[in-house]
Coordinates of C-alpha atoms in Angstrom, one line a residue:
M1 CA -2.9 -41.2 2.8
S2 CA -2.7 -37.5 2.2
V3 CA 0.2 -35.5 2.1
K4 CA 0.9 -33.3 5.2
L5 CA 2.6 -30.3 5.4
G6 CA 5.7 -28.9 7.1
V7 CA 5.9 -25.5 8.7
L8 CA 9.1 -23.9 9.9
I9 CA 8.9 -21.0 12.9
L10 CA 11.5 -18.4 13.6
H11 CA 11.1 -15.9 16.3
G12 CA 12.7 -12.6 15.8
I13 CA 15.4 -11.0 17.9
G14 CA 14.5 -10.1 21.8
N15 CA 13.5 -11.7 24.9
Q16 CA 11.9 -14.9 23.9
D17 CA 11.2 -18.8 25.3
E18 CA 10.8 -22.3 23.7
T19 CA 6.7 -20.8 23.8
F20 CA 7.3 -17.8 21.4
A21 CA 5.1 -19.8 18.9
D22 CA 2.3 -21.6 20.9
D23 CA -0.5 -19.3 20.1
F24 CA 0.1 -18.4 16.8
M25 CA 0.5 -22.2 15.6
Q26 CA -3.0 -22.9 16.9
A27 CA -4.4 -20.0 15.3
L28 CA -2.8 -20.6 11.8
N29 CA -3.7 -24.3 12.5
R30 CA -7.2 -23.1 13.5
S31 CA -7.6 -21.3 10.6
F32 CA -6.2 -23.6 8.1
G33 CA -8.6 -26.2 9.3
T34 CA -11.4 -24.5 8.1
K35 CA -10.4 -24.0 5.0
I36 CA -10.0 -27.9 4.1
A37 CA -12.7 -29.4 6.6
S38 CA -14.7 -30.5 3.7
H39 CA -11.5 -32.6 2.0
H40 CA -10.3 -34.1 5.5
H41 CA -11.6 -35.7 8.4
S42 CA -8.4 -34.6 10.4
P43 CA -7.9 -31.4 9.1
E44 CA -5.7 -30.4 12.0
T45 CA -3.4 -33.3 11.7
Q46 CA -2.3 -32.1 8.2
L47 CA 0.2 -29.3 9.8
E48 CA 3.3 -30.3 11.6
M49 CA 4.8 -27.0 12.8
I50 CA 8.4 -26.8 14.5
P51 CA 9.7 -23.7 16.3
V52 CA 12.8 -22.9 16.2
F53 CA 13.9 -21.6 19.0
W54 CA 17.6 -20.2 18.1
G55 CA 17.3 -17.4 21.2
S56 CA 18.7 -20.0 23.4
V57 CA 22.6 -19.6 21.9
F58 CA 22.5 -15.9 23.4
N59 CA 19.9 -15.2 25.8
D60 CA 22.0 -16.4 29.0
R61 CA 25.0 -14.2 27.6
E62 CA 22.8 -11.3 27.4
E63 CA 21.6 -11.5 30.7
D64 CA 24.5 -12.0 32.5
L65 CA 25.3 -8.4 30.1
W66 CA 22.5 -6.6 31.7
T67 CA 24.1 -7.5 34.9
S68 CA 27.6 -6.3 34.7
V69 CA 27.2 -3.4 33.2
N70 CA 24.0 -2.4 35.8
Q71 CA 25.3 -3.9 39.4
K72 CA 27.5 -0.9 40.1
I73 CA 26.3 2.5 38.1
S74 CA 22.2 2.9 38.1
L75 CA 22.1 3.6 34.5
N76 CA 19.4 5.8 32.9
Y77 CA 16.7 4.5 30.9
A78 CA 16.9 0.7 32.5
P79 CA 14.1 -0.6 30.3
L80 CA 15.2 0.9 27.1
R81 CA 18.7 -0.2 27.6
K82 CA 17.9 -3.5 28.4
F83 CA 15.8 -3.5 25.2
V84 CA 18.8 -2.7 23.2
I85 CA 20.9 -5.1 24.4
R86 CA 18.0 -8.0 23.5
F87 CA 17.7 -6.4 20.3
F88 CA 20.7 -5.3 18.8
G89 CA 22.9 -7.6 21.0
D90 CA 21.0 -11.0 19.1
A91 CA 21.8 -9.1 15.4
I92 CA 25.7 -8.3 16.8
A93 CA 25.9 -11.5 17.8
Y94 CA 25.3 -13.8 15.1
Q95 CA 27.4 -12.6 12.5
P96 CA 29.2 -14.7 11.0
A97 CA 33.2 -14.6 11.2
P98 CA 35.0 -14.4 8.1
A99 CA 35.8 -17.3 6.2
A100 CA 39.3 -17.6 7.0
L101 CA 38.7 -17.3 10.5
P102 CA 35.3 -19.1 11.3
H103 CA 37.0 -19.8 14.7
L104 CA 36.6 -16.6 16.1
N105 CA 32.6 -16.5 16.2
P106 CA 30.9 -19.8 16.3
N107 CA 27.7 -18.5 16.7
Y108 CA 26.7 -18.3 13.7
E109 CA 26.7 -22.3 13.7
R110 CA 25.5 -22.4 17.1
V111 CA 22.4 -20.7 15.6
H112 CA 21.9 -22.9 12.2
E113 CA 22.2 -25.9 14.2
T114 CA 18.9 -24.9 16.0
V115 CA 17.4 -24.6 12.6
A116 CA 19.1 -28.2 11.3
K117 CA 17.5 -29.8 14.4
A118 CA 14.6 -28.4 14.1
L119 CA 14.0 -29.7 10.4
H120 CA 15.9 -33.2 11.4
T121 CA 12.7 -33.0 13.9
L122 CA 9.8 -32.4 11.2
R123 CA 11.9 -35.0 9.0
N124 CA 11.0 -37.3 11.4
K125 CA 7.1 -36.4 12.0
A126 CA 6.0 -36.0 8.4
G127 CA 8.7 -37.5 6.0
D128 CA 11.5 -37.2 3.9
Q129 CA 9.7 -35.2 1.3
T130 CA 7.4 -32.9 3.1
P131 CA 6.4 -29.7 1.3
L132 CA 8.3 -27.5 3.3
S133 CA 7.1 -23.7 4.5
V134 CA 9.3 -21.1 6.7
V135 CA 7.4 -18.6 8.4
S136 CA 10.2 -16.2 10.1
H137 CA 9.8 -12.5 12.0
S138 CA 12.7 -10.0 12.2
L139 CA 15.9 -11.6 12.5
G140 CA 14.7 -14.8 12.2
T141 CA 14.0 -13.9 8.5
V142 CA 18.0 -13.6 7.9
I143 CA 18.8 -16.9 9.7
A144 CA 16.0 -18.6 7.6
S145 CA 17.5 -16.8 4.9
N146 CA 21.2 -17.4 5.2
Y147 CA 20.5 -21.8 6.5
F148 CA 19.0 -21.6 3.3
Y149 CA 21.1 -19.7 1.4
D150 CA 23.9 -22.3 2.4
L151 CA 22.2 -24.8 1.1
Q152 CA 21.1 -23.9 -2.3
Y153 CA 24.6 -22.0 -3.4
I154 CA 27.4 -23.2 -1.0
P155 CA 26.2 -26.8 0.4
D156 CA 30.3 -28.1 0.2
K157 CA 31.0 -25.3 2.9
I158 CA 28.3 -26.7 5.1
S159 CA 29.9 -27.2 9.0
E160 CA 30.4 -30.2 10.0
S161 CA 28.4 -29.7 13.3
I162 CA 25.8 -28.9 10.4
K163 CA 26.2 -31.9 8.6
R164 CA 26.3 -34.3 12.1
I165 CA 23.2 -33.1 12.9
K166 CA 21.4 -33.1 9.1
S167 CA 20.1 -36.4 7.2
D168 CA 20.8 -36.4 3.6
N169 CA 17.4 -36.0 2.5
P170 CA 15.0 -33.6 0.5
L171 CA 13.6 -32.1 3.4
E172 CA 16.7 -31.7 4.9
N173 CA 18.6 -30.5 2.3
G174 CA 16.2 -27.7 1.4
E175 CA 14.6 -29.2 -1.9
T176 CA 11.3 -29.0 -1.0
L177 CA 11.0 -25.4 0.4
T178 CA 8.1 -24.3 -1.4
S179 CA 6.7 -21.1 0.7
F180 CA 8.8 -18.0 2.5
Y181 CA 7.0 -15.9 4.8
T182 CA 8.5 -13.2 6.2
M183 CA 7.2 -10.9 9.1
G184 CA 9.1 -7.1 10.0
T185 CA 12.5 -8.3 8.2
P186 CA 15.4 -6.2 8.4
M187 CA 17.2 -7.8 5.6
P188 CA 17.6 -5.1 3.5
L189 CA 20.2 -3.8 6.1
W190 CA 22.3 -7.3 5.6
T191 CA 23.3 -5.8 2.1
L192 CA 25.2 -3.1 3.5
R193 CA 27.5 -6.0 4.6
Y194 CA 27.8 -8.6 2.1
S195 CA 28.8 -7.7 -1.3
D196 CA 26.5 -11.1 -2.7
F197 CA 23.6 -10.9 -1.0
D198 CA 22.2 -9.6 -4.0
S199 CA 21.7 -12.8 -4.8
P200 CA 18.0 -13.8 -2.9
I201 CA 17.1 -17.6 -1.8
R202 CA 15.2 -19.2 -4.8
V203 CA 11.5 -20.2 -3.2
P204 CA 10.7 -22.5 -4.3
S205 CA 13.6 -24.6 -4.1
P206 CA 14.9 -25.3 -7.7
L207 CA 14.3 -29.0 -6.6
L208 CA 11.3 -28.7 -6.3
I209 CA 9.8 -29.9 -9.6
T210 CA 11.5 -32.8 -9.1
H211 CA 9.0 -33.7 -5.9
Y212 CA 6.1 -31.4 -6.8
S213 CA 6.0 -31.1 -10.1
R214 CA 2.8 -28.6 -10.3
V215 CA 3.6 -26.5 -7.0
Q216 CA 4.3 -22.8 -7.7
G217 CA 5.7 -21.2 -4.8
E218 CA 5.6 -18.2 -2.8
W219 CA 7.9 -15.6 -0.7
I220 CA 5.2 -13.0 0.5
N221 CA 6.7 -10.5 2.6
F222 CA 4.8 -8.7 5.3
Y223 CA 6.0 -5.1 6.5
D224 CA 4.1 -2.5 9.0
Q225 CA 4.6 1.1 7.7
D226 CA 5.5 2.1 11.9
D227 CA 7.8 -1.0 12.4
V228 CA 11.3 0.9 11.7
I229 CA 12.9 -2.1 11.5
A230 CA 11.0 -3.4 9.1
F231 CA 10.9 -3.1 5.4
P232 CA 9.9 -4.1 1.5
L233 CA 11.6 -6.4 -0.1
K234 CA 10.6 -6.7 -3.8
T235 CA 12.1 -2.8 -4.7
L236 CA 15.4 -3.8 -3.4
N237 CA 17.3 -5.1 -6.4
E238 CA 16.2 -6.6 -9.8
E239 CA 17.1 -10.5 -8.3
Y240 CA 14.8 -9.1 -5.3
S241 CA 11.8 -8.3 -7.3
R242 CA 12.0 -11.5 -9.3
S243 CA 12.0 -13.7 -6.4
V244 CA 9.7 -12.3 -4.1
T245 CA 6.5 -12.8 -5.2
K246 CA 4.8 -9.9 -3.0
D247 CA 5.4 -7.3 -0.2
I248 CA 1.8 -6.9 1.9
E249 CA 1.3 -3.9 4.0
V250 CA -0.4 -4.8 7.5
N251 CA -1.0 -3.1 11.1
T252 CA -0.1 -5.5 13.4
G253 CA -0.4 -4.0 17.5
N254 CA -3.1 -2.8 19.5
L255 CA -4.8 0.2 20.3
F256 CA -0.7 1.1 22.1
T257 CA 1.1 -0.4 19.5
S258 CA -0.7 -0.4 16.6
W259 CA 0.9 3.3 16.1
S260 CA 4.5 2.9 17.5
P261 CA 7.4 1.1 16.4
L262 CA 6.2 -1.1 19.0
S263 CA 4.5 -2.7 16.7
H264 CA 7.3 -4.9 15.3
L265 CA 6.6 -7.7 18.1
Y266 CA 2.8 -7.9 17.1
Y267 CA 3.0 -9.8 13.6
F268 CA 2.4 -13.0 15.2
K269 CA -0.5 -11.9 16.5
T270 CA -2.3 -10.3 13.6
D271 CA -5.5 -12.1 11.8
K272 CA -4.7 -10.5 8.5
I273 CA -1.1 -12.8 8.3
I274 CA -2.5 -15.9 10.0
D275 CA -5.1 -16.1 7.3
S276 CA -3.1 -14.8 4.7
I277 CA 0.0 -17.6 5.2
S278 CA -3.0 -20.3 6.6
T279 CA -5.1 -19.5 3.0
S280 CA -2.1 -20.2 1.1
L281 CA -1.0 -23.3 2.8
A282 CA -4.9 -24.7 2.2
K283 CA -4.2 -23.5 -1.5
L284 CA -0.9 -25.9 -1.4
W285 CA -2.4 -28.7 0.9
K286 CA -4.7 -28.9 -2.0
T287 CA -2.5 -29.0 -5.0
V288 CA -0.1 -31.8 -3.4
N289 CA -2.8 -33.9 -2.9
N290 CA -4.4 -33.7 -5.8
L291 CA -7.8 -31.2 -5.0

């Protein structure tokens, strides 16, 4: 039997729903399938993709906030204000409280619980030692980074709620993290908040070699020059220069949005990104299957 690949997909800030990754998963699987079709009779079965809908933690509260501030006074620039609530509300609400006062903001753990549940589902579908690739956008890149940072650097401080969700196996412990794809990331802004953010997650996981000795792994960061939320990562500092394989400039969006900050919304629909990730996944699949 062939070894399948696991792909975890995290959305970014904004008004999302459970279907956010549907089109992307179809396009990625189709592109990946064409690249391994000569090696497998059912290439479409070789990717197990699980979307992480962490927006469920905040969506209702942000909608209630908008209703409460806009019900008596008709505010100017209403669409833009709602946009601000959706975008910046996610980032503000996600921030963890100080370690000594974790009860002040449970949102960090609630968001990470959605990641833990998705990983647990992926493990049930694909197995304990599934090579894991993470595709993340916008604030989702920070969430993914934080989640695997906790697994790699401070596993003894992971909350009890996360421990109740996850099982003790290589996949859910982050040992098989192989590839990290960040799109439109605001990650450099988080270096202003944390003194230890100079220590990026290690990709691949240091323990991957015990499961797949021939896999090298990669961290690819995609950014659009017109996306004011997105930044390159390799130039951030020496640690990121070593950890990030490469930054790739892309042009996201359509005729009306590709030249503006609205390009931030279109990474999941960009053919260059889909082709780049599917090419890397096809190479990974061939490696772990000794082809």
